[in-house]
Tab-separated table of C-alpha atoms and ligand atoms in Angstrom:
chain	number	residue	atom	x	y	z
A	1	MET	CA	42.550	4.272	-11.666
A	2	ARG	CA	42.042	0.545	-11.212
A	3	PRO	CA	38.604	-1.015	-11.727
A	4	PHE	CA	36.869	-2.526	-8.688
A	5	GLU	CA	37.703	-6.213	-8.226
A	6	LYS	CA	34.009	-7.105	-7.781
A	7	PRO	CA	31.042	-5.426	-9.464
A	8	ILE	CA	29.534	-2.522	-7.566
A	9	TYR	CA	25.818	-2.430	-8.350
A	10	VAL	CA	23.446	0.491	-8.025
A	11	THR	CA	22.041	-1.322	-5.017
A	12	GLN	CA	22.256	-4.566	-3.052
A	13	PRO	CA	19.545	-5.826	-0.746
A	14	TYR	CA	20.107	-5.481	2.991
A	15	LEU	CA	20.284	-8.952	4.522
A	16	PRO	CA	19.620	-9.555	8.216
A	17	ASP	CA	21.728	-11.913	10.288
A	18	ARG	CA	21.447	-15.373	8.658
A	19	LYS	CA	21.247	-17.336	11.915
A	20	ALA	CA	18.468	-15.085	13.216
A	21	PHE	CA	16.617	-15.469	9.916
A	22	CYS	CA	16.969	-19.268	10.177
A	23	ARG	CA	15.481	-19.150	13.672
A	24	GLY	CA	12.536	-17.290	12.158
A	25	LEU	CA	12.267	-19.896	9.420
A	26	ALA	CA	12.185	-22.623	12.065
A	27	GLU	CA	9.164	-20.906	13.590
A	28	ILE	CA	7.431	-20.912	10.180
A	29	TRP	CA	8.291	-24.629	9.786
A	30	ASP	CA	6.836	-25.364	13.212
A	31	ASN	CA	3.688	-23.416	12.381
A	32	ARG	CA	3.306	-25.151	9.011
A	33	TRP	CA	1.594	-21.966	7.936
A	34	LEU	CA	3.136	-20.434	4.813
A	35	THR	CA	0.706	-17.847	3.529
A	36	ASN	CA	-2.943	-16.634	3.758
A	37	ASN	CA	-2.743	-14.245	6.701
A	38	GLY	CA	-0.418	-16.351	8.844
A	39	PRO	CA	0.932	-15.466	12.310
A	40	VAL	CA	4.174	-13.851	11.083
A	41	LEU	CA	2.253	-11.650	8.663
A	42	LYS	CA	-0.113	-10.601	11.448
A	43	ARG	CA	2.822	-9.761	13.723
A	44	PHE	CA	4.615	-7.842	10.955
A	45	THR	CA	1.410	-5.923	10.158
A	46	GLY	CA	1.177	-4.878	13.820
A	47	GLN	CA	4.796	-3.688	13.755
A	48	LEU	CA	4.130	-1.605	10.635
A	49	CYS	CA	0.981	-0.121	12.187
A	50	ARG	CA	3.166	1.098	15.053
A	51	TYR	CA	5.969	2.272	12.729
A	52	PHE	CA	3.526	4.250	10.549
A	53	ASP	CA	1.230	5.184	13.422
A	54	THR	CA	-1.896	4.006	11.621
A	55	GLN	CA	-4.232	1.019	11.503
A	56	ASN	CA	-5.163	1.904	7.920
A	57	LEU	CA	-2.729	-0.273	6.045
A	58	SER	CA	-2.639	-3.514	4.126
A	59	LEU	CA	0.247	-5.677	2.938
A	60	PHE	CA	0.713	-7.180	-0.533
A	61	ASN	CA	3.048	-9.484	-2.388
A	62	ASN	CA	4.460	-6.549	-4.356
A	63	GLY	CA	4.043	-2.815	-4.798
A	64	THR	CA	2.623	-2.968	-8.311
A	65	LEU	CA	-0.362	-5.091	-7.300
A	66	ALA	CA	-0.829	-2.931	-4.202
A	67	LEU	CA	-1.178	0.150	-6.404
A	68	GLN	CA	-3.445	-1.601	-8.889
A	69	ILE	CA	-5.717	-2.748	-6.092
A	70	GLY	CA	-5.609	0.632	-4.362
A	71	LEU	CA	-6.831	2.394	-7.499
A	72	GLN	CA	-9.539	-0.211	-7.932
A	73	ALA	CA	-10.668	-0.021	-4.305
A	74	MET	CA	-11.013	3.753	-4.568
A	75	GLY	CA	-13.022	3.426	-7.774
A	76	ILE	CA	-10.682	5.659	-9.744
A	77	SER	CA	-11.611	5.880	-13.448
A	78	GLY	CA	-11.385	8.187	-16.483
A	79	GLU	CA	-8.170	10.234	-16.503
A	80	VAL	CA	-5.476	10.450	-13.873
A	81	ILE	CA	-2.756	13.101	-13.890
A	82	THR	CA	0.634	11.544	-13.305
A	83	THR	CA	4.357	11.838	-13.948
A	84	PRO	CA	6.265	10.255	-16.834
A	85	PHE	CA	9.450	10.282	-14.722
A	86	THR	CA	9.036	7.141	-12.642
A	87	PHE	CA	9.294	3.371	-12.827
A	88	VAL	CA	6.964	1.909	-15.416
A	89	ALA	CA	4.776	0.177	-12.794
A	90	THR	CA	3.208	3.507	-11.797
A	91	THR	CA	1.507	3.846	-15.182
A	92	HIS	CA	0.940	0.105	-15.593
A	93	ALA	CA	-1.237	0.213	-12.463
A	94	LEU	CA	-3.433	2.844	-14.156
A	95	TYR	CA	-3.655	0.828	-17.363
A	96	TRP	CA	-4.690	-2.346	-15.577
A	97	ASN	CA	-7.594	-0.290	-14.230
A	98	LYS	CA	-8.454	1.051	-17.721
A	99	ILE	CA	-7.522	4.556	-16.583
A	100	ARG	CA	-6.001	7.035	-19.072
A	101	PRO	CA	-2.712	8.488	-17.814
A	102	VAL	CA	-2.244	12.208	-18.430
A	103	PHE	CA	1.470	12.890	-18.237
A	104	VAL	CA	2.521	16.273	-16.922
A	105	ASP	CA	5.952	17.694	-16.280
A	106	ILE	CA	8.091	17.539	-13.145
A	107	GLU	CA	9.847	20.312	-11.234
A	108	PRO	CA	13.619	20.630	-11.707
A	109	ASP	CA	14.869	20.375	-8.098
A	110	TYR	CA	13.538	17.054	-6.831
A	111	TYR	CA	11.931	15.725	-10.027
A	112	THR	CA	8.444	15.338	-8.530
A	113	LEU	CA	5.189	16.328	-10.263
A	114	ASP	CA	5.035	20.063	-11.019
A	115	PRO	CA	1.824	21.338	-9.360
A	116	ASP	CA	1.643	24.314	-11.761
A	117	LYS	CA	1.305	21.880	-14.653
A	118	VAL	CA	-1.213	19.705	-12.846
A	119	GLU	CA	-3.928	22.322	-12.673
A	120	ALA	CA	-3.639	23.080	-16.403
A	121	ALA	CA	-4.117	19.385	-17.250
A	122	ILE	CA	-7.427	18.911	-15.406
A	123	THR	CA	-10.366	18.023	-17.684
A	124	PRO	CA	-13.948	16.966	-16.939
A	125	TRP	CA	-12.709	13.344	-16.989
A	126	THR	CA	-9.977	13.816	-14.386
A	127	THR	CA	-10.715	11.871	-11.226
A	128	ALA	CA	-7.360	11.773	-9.434
A	129	ILE	CA	-3.723	12.783	-9.223
A	130	LEU	CA	-1.127	10.027	-8.911
A	131	ALA	CA	2.142	11.653	-7.867
A	132	VAL	CA	5.427	9.900	-7.092
A	133	HIS	CA	7.854	10.684	-4.257
A	134	VAL	CA	10.609	9.836	-6.690
A	135	TYR	CA	13.942	8.821	-5.074
A	136	GLY	CA	12.126	9.307	-1.747
A	137	TYR	CA	11.878	13.095	-2.225
A	138	PRO	CA	8.460	14.254	-1.000
A	139	CYS	CA	6.168	15.807	-3.600
A	140	LYS	CA	4.862	19.340	-3.118
A	141	LEU	CA	2.367	17.966	-0.609
A	142	ALA	CA	0.437	21.077	0.459
A	143	VAL	CA	0.036	22.467	-3.067
A	144	LEU	CA	-1.134	19.139	-4.481
A	145	GLU	CA	-3.541	18.778	-1.571
A	146	ASN	CA	-5.030	22.203	-2.327
A	147	ILE	CA	-5.424	21.428	-6.023
A	148	ALA	CA	-7.045	18.083	-5.261
A	149	ARG	CA	-9.463	19.670	-2.781
A	150	LYS	CA	-10.304	22.604	-5.074
A	151	HIS	CA	-11.150	20.317	-8.007
A	152	ASN	CA	-12.624	17.475	-5.965
A	153	LEU	CA	-9.954	15.006	-7.078
A	154	ARG	CA	-8.516	12.077	-5.176
A	155	LEU	CA	-4.821	12.313	-4.365
A	156	LEU	CA	-2.686	9.177	-4.434
A	157	TYR	CA	1.023	8.845	-3.918
A	158	ASP	CA	3.336	6.236	-5.324
A	159	ALA	CA	5.612	6.180	-2.282
A	160	ALA	CA	7.552	3.138	-3.539
A	161	HIS	CA	10.831	4.914	-2.678
A	162	ALA	CA	9.712	6.752	0.431
A	163	PHE	CA	9.741	4.228	3.294
A	164	GLY	CA	10.892	5.959	6.468
A	165	VAL	CA	10.518	9.517	5.148
A	166	THR	CA	8.828	11.991	7.490
A	167	VAL	CA	7.617	15.539	6.900
A	168	GLY	CA	7.141	17.820	9.887
A	169	GLY	CA	7.617	14.781	12.127
A	170	LYS	CA	4.765	12.937	10.380
A	171	SER	CA	5.231	9.868	8.221
A	172	ILE	CA	4.871	10.504	4.491
A	173	ALA	CA	2.156	7.813	4.606
A	174	HIS	CA	-0.181	10.322	6.252
A	175	PHE	CA	-0.473	12.595	3.210
A	176	GLY	CA	-3.092	12.283	0.471
A	177	ASP	CA	-5.889	9.726	0.240
A	178	MET	CA	-3.630	6.738	-0.323
A	179	SER	CA	0.064	5.828	-0.585
A	180	MET	CA	1.769	2.754	-1.975
A	181	PHE	CA	5.138	1.560	-0.663
A	182	SER	CA	7.271	-1.034	-2.426
A	183	PHE	CA	9.141	-3.584	-0.321
A	184	HIS	CA	11.136	-4.942	-3.273
A	185	ALA	CA	14.632	-6.296	-2.597
A	186	THR	CA	16.170	-3.245	-4.296
A	187	LYS	CA	14.502	-0.849	-1.852
A	188	LEU	CA	16.088	0.412	1.353
A	189	PHE	CA	13.337	-1.409	3.240
A	190	HIS	CA	12.309	-4.749	1.783
A	191	SER	CA	10.561	-8.057	2.333
A	192	ILE	CA	12.228	-9.756	-0.682
A	193	GLU	CA	9.172	-8.746	-2.734
A	194	GLY	CA	6.308	-6.909	-1.124
A	195	GLY	CA	4.185	-3.823	-0.983
A	196	MET	CA	1.890	-1.844	1.262
A	197	LEU	CA	-1.031	0.522	0.960
A	198	THR	CA	-1.800	3.145	3.559
A	199	PHE	CA	-5.035	5.123	3.308
A	200	ALA	CA	-6.860	7.932	5.023
A	201	ASP	CA	-10.318	6.342	4.891
A	202	PRO	CA	-10.534	3.383	7.326
A	203	GLY	CA	-13.504	2.111	5.294
A	204	LEU	CA	-11.114	1.098	2.492
A	205	LYS	CA	-9.432	-1.602	4.577
A	206	THR	CA	-12.161	-4.189	4.068
A	207	THR	CA	-12.242	-3.605	0.302
A	208	VAL	CA	-8.479	-3.809	-0.255
A	209	ASP	CA	-8.275	-6.889	1.960
A	210	PHE	CA	-11.063	-8.551	-0.057
A	211	LEU	CA	-9.457	-7.577	-3.362
A	212	LYS	CA	-6.070	-9.091	-2.505
A	213	ASN	CA	-7.666	-12.394	-1.472
A	214	PHE	CA	-9.961	-13.326	-4.393
A	215	GLY	CA	-12.834	-11.273	-2.915
A	216	PHE	CA	-13.452	-13.915	-0.222
A	217	LYS	CA	-15.549	-12.752	2.706
A	218	ASN	CA	-15.655	-16.251	4.161
A	219	GLU	CA	-15.461	-19.829	2.895
A	220	VAL	CA	-18.661	-19.564	0.905
A	221	GLU	CA	-19.043	-15.893	0.014
A	222	VAL	CA	-17.110	-14.036	-2.697
A	223	VAL	CA	-18.176	-10.402	-2.610
A	224	MET	CA	-16.086	-8.989	-5.456
A	225	PRO	CA	-13.862	-10.261	-8.270
A	226	GLY	CA	-10.587	-10.033	-6.406
A	227	THR	CA	-7.167	-11.301	-7.313
A	228	ASN	CA	-4.351	-12.987	-5.396
A	229	ALA	CA	-1.887	-10.420	-4.068
A	230	LYS	CA	-1.166	-11.672	-0.572
A	231	MET	CA	2.162	-11.414	1.205
A	232	ASN	CA	3.474	-14.773	2.429
A	233	GLU	CA	5.149	-15.737	5.708
A	234	MET	CA	8.743	-15.741	4.404
A	235	GLN	CA	8.279	-12.246	3.037
A	236	ALA	CA	6.793	-11.098	6.332
A	237	LEU	CA	9.711	-12.641	8.238
A	238	MET	CA	12.266	-10.829	6.086
A	239	GLY	CA	10.236	-7.639	6.490
A	240	GLU	CA	10.156	-7.784	10.274
A	241	MET	CA	13.869	-8.497	10.481
A	242	VAL	CA	14.773	-5.636	8.148
A	243	LEU	CA	12.356	-3.289	9.954
A	244	ARG	CA	14.335	-3.729	13.187
A	245	CYS	CA	17.438	-2.479	11.404
A	246	MET	CA	15.882	0.572	9.750
A	247	PRO	CA	17.566	3.189	11.974
A	248	GLU	CA	21.017	1.709	11.182
A	249	ILE	CA	20.206	1.320	7.490
A	250	ILE	CA	19.151	4.950	7.163
A	251	ALA	CA	22.109	6.183	9.250
A	252	LYS	CA	24.585	4.304	7.054
A	253	ARG	CA	22.987	5.580	3.844
A	254	ARG	CA	23.096	9.090	5.231
A	255	GLN	CA	26.826	8.760	5.852
A	256	LEU	CA	27.398	7.495	2.289
A	257	THR	CA	25.235	10.269	0.840
A	258	GLU	CA	27.121	12.940	2.765
A	259	CYS	CA	30.411	11.554	1.450
A	260	TYR	CA	29.105	11.512	-2.143
A	261	ARG	CA	27.739	15.044	-1.850
A	262	ARG	CA	30.960	16.425	-0.388
A	263	ARG	CA	33.128	14.795	-3.048
A	264	LEU	CA	30.863	15.324	-6.066
A	265	ALA	CA	30.209	19.007	-5.289
A	266	GLU	CA	33.766	19.731	-6.347
A	267	ILE	CA	33.369	18.146	-9.816
A	268	PRO	CA	32.352	20.510	-12.661
A	269	GLY	CA	29.229	19.434	-14.545
A	270	ILE	CA	27.828	17.253	-11.759
A	271	LYS	CA	24.654	18.683	-10.261
A	272	LEU	CA	23.246	17.401	-6.979
A	273	THR	CA	19.737	17.963	-5.638
A	274	PRO	CA	19.450	20.995	-3.340
A	275	THR	CA	19.618	20.449	0.416
A	276	LEU	CA	16.178	19.321	1.579
A	277	PRO	CA	14.057	21.607	3.795
A	278	GLN	CA	14.668	21.174	7.533
A	279	ASP	CA	11.268	19.604	8.220
A	280	ILE	CA	11.971	16.616	5.945
A	281	ALA	CA	13.693	13.550	7.389
A	282	TYR	CA	14.960	11.845	4.234
A	283	ASN	CA	15.647	8.117	3.835
A	284	TYR	CA	18.653	8.349	1.440
A	285	ALA	CA	16.985	5.844	-0.884
A	286	TYR	CA	18.811	6.864	-4.070
A	287	LEU	CA	21.754	8.998	-5.114
A	288	PRO	CA	20.740	10.806	-8.318
A	289	ILE	CA	23.204	13.142	-10.050
A	290	GLU	CA	22.660	15.262	-13.155
A	291	VAL	CA	25.438	15.277	-15.709
A	292	ASP	CA	25.935	18.428	-17.769
A	293	ALA	CA	27.768	17.087	-20.829
A	294	ALA	CA	29.289	20.448	-21.827
A	295	GLU	CA	30.706	21.167	-18.371
A	296	PHE	CA	31.655	17.605	-17.449
A	297	GLY	CA	33.136	16.901	-20.880
A	298	MET	CA	31.169	13.681	-21.347
A	299	SER	CA	27.474	12.869	-21.617
A	300	ARG	CA	25.504	10.991	-18.957
A	301	ASP	CA	25.415	7.949	-21.237
A	302	GLU	CA	29.173	8.036	-21.810
A	303	LEU	CA	29.748	8.293	-18.068
A	304	TYR	CA	27.368	5.359	-17.492
A	305	GLN	CA	29.345	3.264	-20.024
A	306	GLN	CA	32.755	4.397	-18.744
A	307	LEU	CA	31.855	3.519	-15.159
A	308	LYS	CA	31.026	-0.020	-16.268
A	309	THR	CA	34.641	-0.443	-17.383
A	310	TYR	CA	35.558	0.219	-13.730
A	311	ASN	CA	33.039	-2.422	-12.621
A	312	VAL	CA	30.621	0.260	-11.366
A	313	PHE	CA	27.061	-0.444	-12.503
A	314	THR	CA	25.031	2.713	-12.146
A	315	ARG	CA	21.468	3.012	-13.484
A	316	ARG	CA	19.653	5.606	-15.544
A	317	TYR	CA	16.571	5.690	-13.335
A	318	PHE	CA	14.297	6.832	-15.018
A	319	TYR	CA	15.184	6.644	-18.682
A	320	PRO	CA	13.381	6.491	-21.048
A	321	LEU	CA	10.377	8.518	-19.958
A	322	LEU	CA	7.296	6.326	-19.643
A	323	CYS	CA	5.560	8.118	-22.526
A	324	ASP	CA	8.423	6.992	-24.803
A	325	PHE	CA	7.955	3.269	-24.113
A	326	ALA	CA	6.319	1.469	-27.050
A	327	CYS	CA	3.253	0.585	-24.991
A	328	TYR	CA	2.590	4.221	-24.015
A	329	LYS	CA	3.596	5.964	-27.241
A	330	SER	CA	-0.046	6.297	-28.251
A	331	VAL	CA	-0.902	8.333	-25.138
A	332	SER	CA	-1.493	11.875	-26.409
A	333	LEU	CA	0.623	14.532	-24.733
A	334	THR	CA	-0.538	18.059	-24.046
A	335	ASP	CA	2.599	19.001	-22.115
A	336	PRO	CA	6.040	19.118	-23.800
A	337	LEU	CA	7.527	17.541	-20.637
A	338	THR	CA	10.646	19.669	-21.015
A	339	THR	CA	12.005	19.171	-17.494
A	340	ALA	CA	11.201	15.463	-17.438
A	341	ARG	CA	13.012	14.933	-20.754
A	342	ARG	CA	16.005	16.841	-19.490
A	343	ALA	CA	16.072	14.772	-16.287
A	344	ALA	CA	15.690	11.475	-18.158
A	345	ASP	CA	18.615	12.432	-20.423
A	346	ARG	CA	20.927	13.666	-17.679
A	347	ILE	CA	20.330	11.699	-14.472
A	348	LEU	CA	22.461	8.835	-13.306
A	349	THR	CA	21.767	7.076	-10.013
A	350	LEU	CA	24.973	6.055	-8.242
A	351	PRO	CA	25.478	2.963	-6.049
A	352	ILE	CA	24.053	3.272	-2.560
A	353	TYR	CA	23.305	0.495	-0.082
A	354	SER	CA	24.177	-0.141	3.514
A	355	GLU	CA	26.989	-2.644	2.907
A	356	LEU	CA	28.785	-0.239	0.562
A	357	ALA	CA	32.018	0.919	2.214
A	358	LEU	CA	32.808	4.607	2.603
A	359	ASP	CA	36.137	3.886	0.901
A	360	ASP	CA	34.229	2.522	-2.089
A	361	VAL	CA	32.222	5.735	-2.310
A	362	GLU	CA	35.475	7.713	-2.193
A	363	ARG	CA	36.844	5.514	-4.959
A	364	ILE	CA	33.723	5.907	-7.129
A	365	CYS	CA	34.048	9.688	-6.713
A	366	ASP	CA	37.752	9.499	-7.616
A	367	ILE	CA	36.811	7.653	-10.810
A	368	VAL	CA	34.097	10.186	-11.721
A	369	LYS	CA	36.569	12.996	-11.058
A	370	ALA	CA	39.219	11.345	-13.203
A	371	LEU	CA	36.706	10.897	-16.046
A	372	CYS	CA	35.755	14.588	-15.972
A	373	ARG	CA	37.191	16.315	-19.055
A	374	GLU	CA	36.128	19.864	-18.257
B	401	T4K	N1	6.633	2.535	-8.395
B	401	T4K	C1	7.907	2.921	-8.385
B	401	T4K	C2	8.226	4.380	-8.372
B	401	T4K	C3	8.935	1.969	-8.362
B	401	T4K	O1	10.227	2.362	-8.383
B	401	T4K	C4	8.599	0.599	-8.347
B	401	T4K	C5	9.635	-0.407	-8.366
B	401	T4K	C6	7.235	0.247	-8.327
B	401	T4K	C7	6.276	1.250	-8.364
B	401	T4K	C8	6.786	-1.183	-8.298
B	401	T4K	O2	7.070	-1.805	-7.043
B	401	T4K	P1	7.322	-3.401	-7.011
B	401	T4K	O3	6.154	-4.076	-7.698
B	401	T4K	O4	8.643	-3.708	-7.677
B	401	T4K	O5	7.326	-3.714	-5.533
B	401	T4K	C9	14.063	-2.413	-9.845
B	401	T4K	C10	13.015	-3.102	-9.005
B	401	T4K	O6	12.697	-4.387	-9.481
B	401	T4K	C11	11.754	-2.309	-8.849
B	401	T4K	O7	11.113	-2.814	-7.695
B	401	T4K	C12	12.035	-0.839	-8.649
B	401	T4K	N2	10.843	-0.063	-8.592
B	401	T4K	C13	12.929	-0.309	-9.739
B	401	T4K	C14	13.254	1.139	-9.556
B	401	T4K	O8	14.143	-1.032	-9.697
B	401	T4K	P2	15.257	-3.093	-12.032
B	401	T4K	O9	14.750	-3.708	-13.282
B	401	T4K	O10	16.121	-1.911	-12.124
B	401	T4K	O11	15.953	-4.177	-11.082
B	401	T4K	P3	17.277	-5.028	-11.290
B	401	T4K	O12	16.932	-6.438	-11.198
B	401	T4K	O13	17.996	-4.553	-12.499
B	401	T4K	O14	18.110	-4.644	-9.987
B	401	T4K	C15	18.879	-3.476	-9.857
B	401	T4K	C16	20.228	-3.860	-9.273
B	401	T4K	O15	20.062	-4.361	-7.965
B	401	T4K	C17	20.943	-4.964	-10.026
B	401	T4K	O16	21.830	-4.390	-10.938
B	401	T4K	C18	21.708	-5.715	-8.959
B	401	T4K	C19	20.983	-5.405	-7.689
B	401	T4K	N3	20.246	-6.550	-7.145
B	401	T4K	C20	18.947	-6.774	-7.522
B	401	T4K	C21	18.246	-7.807	-6.975
B	401	T4K	C22	16.813	-8.073	-7.388
B	401	T4K	C23	20.868	-7.380	-6.212
B	401	T4K	O17	22.047	-7.165	-5.897
B	401	T4K	N4	20.172	-8.397	-5.655
B	401	T4K	C24	18.868	-8.643	-5.982
B	401	T4K	O18	18.250	-9.559	-5.410
B	401	T4K	O19	13.953	-2.746	-11.185
């Protein structure tokens, strides 16, 4: 097998037509309005309100600050039950709010928070659950909702990966008290950098909007110690141009995913996630596979290294577990996190992005197959 001529990364940002983007830039030049709630941002916000069928949303310069501000706006404190199997920003957002993360295990099919473990981890200090729709796979929404209601906890979702996902025909943004979406360049939907909060309580809008703009109510009144987390006009322009292409982006990713799943199913030691329930419209954000070293004949880490020699740059999202990072090692664990550890040691996320050719996917699968030493 020959290596790829050019590197194949785990992802590449979708780029809209350059001429069309330049026309949009010309409009920004003409406006001479670059940030601070400019006309493009207002237009983009309106488009997202229609896309998500809600007025209860606010845009940010990135997802991490959106989550930090969301937690602050909701007044979350004490302990929050969360997953260790996610990107580090999920827990950072808790820490920046002086909230103690309580890591509990994930379920083995889609790697989202295990509701059975959540209930056991509730203490008198627990105020909320922060679950992650990891890889865009919806959490166990109804069960988490019931637990949250029963114990009077707030329910927040890190939906960084879940743009475009619907459950029962309803956007994933409509579940729980609040959801955060990341619009980072590596996401299937992006605005270069960016983020969004959606929330059930319309009363939160004023607070989150104050918090992202220094707490300014008007030129002379600052009503809370806010920060600067505003989305600018260039980000909003990229966002609105990518938004128009979402149906094609998702359709292409679906095609690539189907090809991967068909080809990888025949390789011993490669485990794919189960087919999603019918009521979920997935966004094909990531392509995680589990590598069983004994069956495949090579560990996940060996496969990751071997693929690099073919110019294929996969990622071990999410390894190490957050609780194993130096800055979170002191967090005491009450759960052995068995499934999360297993996932962190075995999962590899394969390249997926809309410009990836089907032939390239076939070739990546050929390489994986050739590396298998069952
Ligand atoms: N919660 C969750 C669950 C998240 O996954 C994230 C972010 C957040 C919260 C926080 O949201 P943001 O504040 O970021 O909006 C990337 C992203 O930077 C990060 O946004 C993302 N999750 C995370 C899963 O992945 P890295 O360190 O893996 O990115 P990097 O630079 O290694 O990029 C990955 C690959 O993408 C590169 O190998 C090449 C390709 N790439 C990347 C960029 C930036 C390009 O081809 N072009 C590009 O412009 O974190």
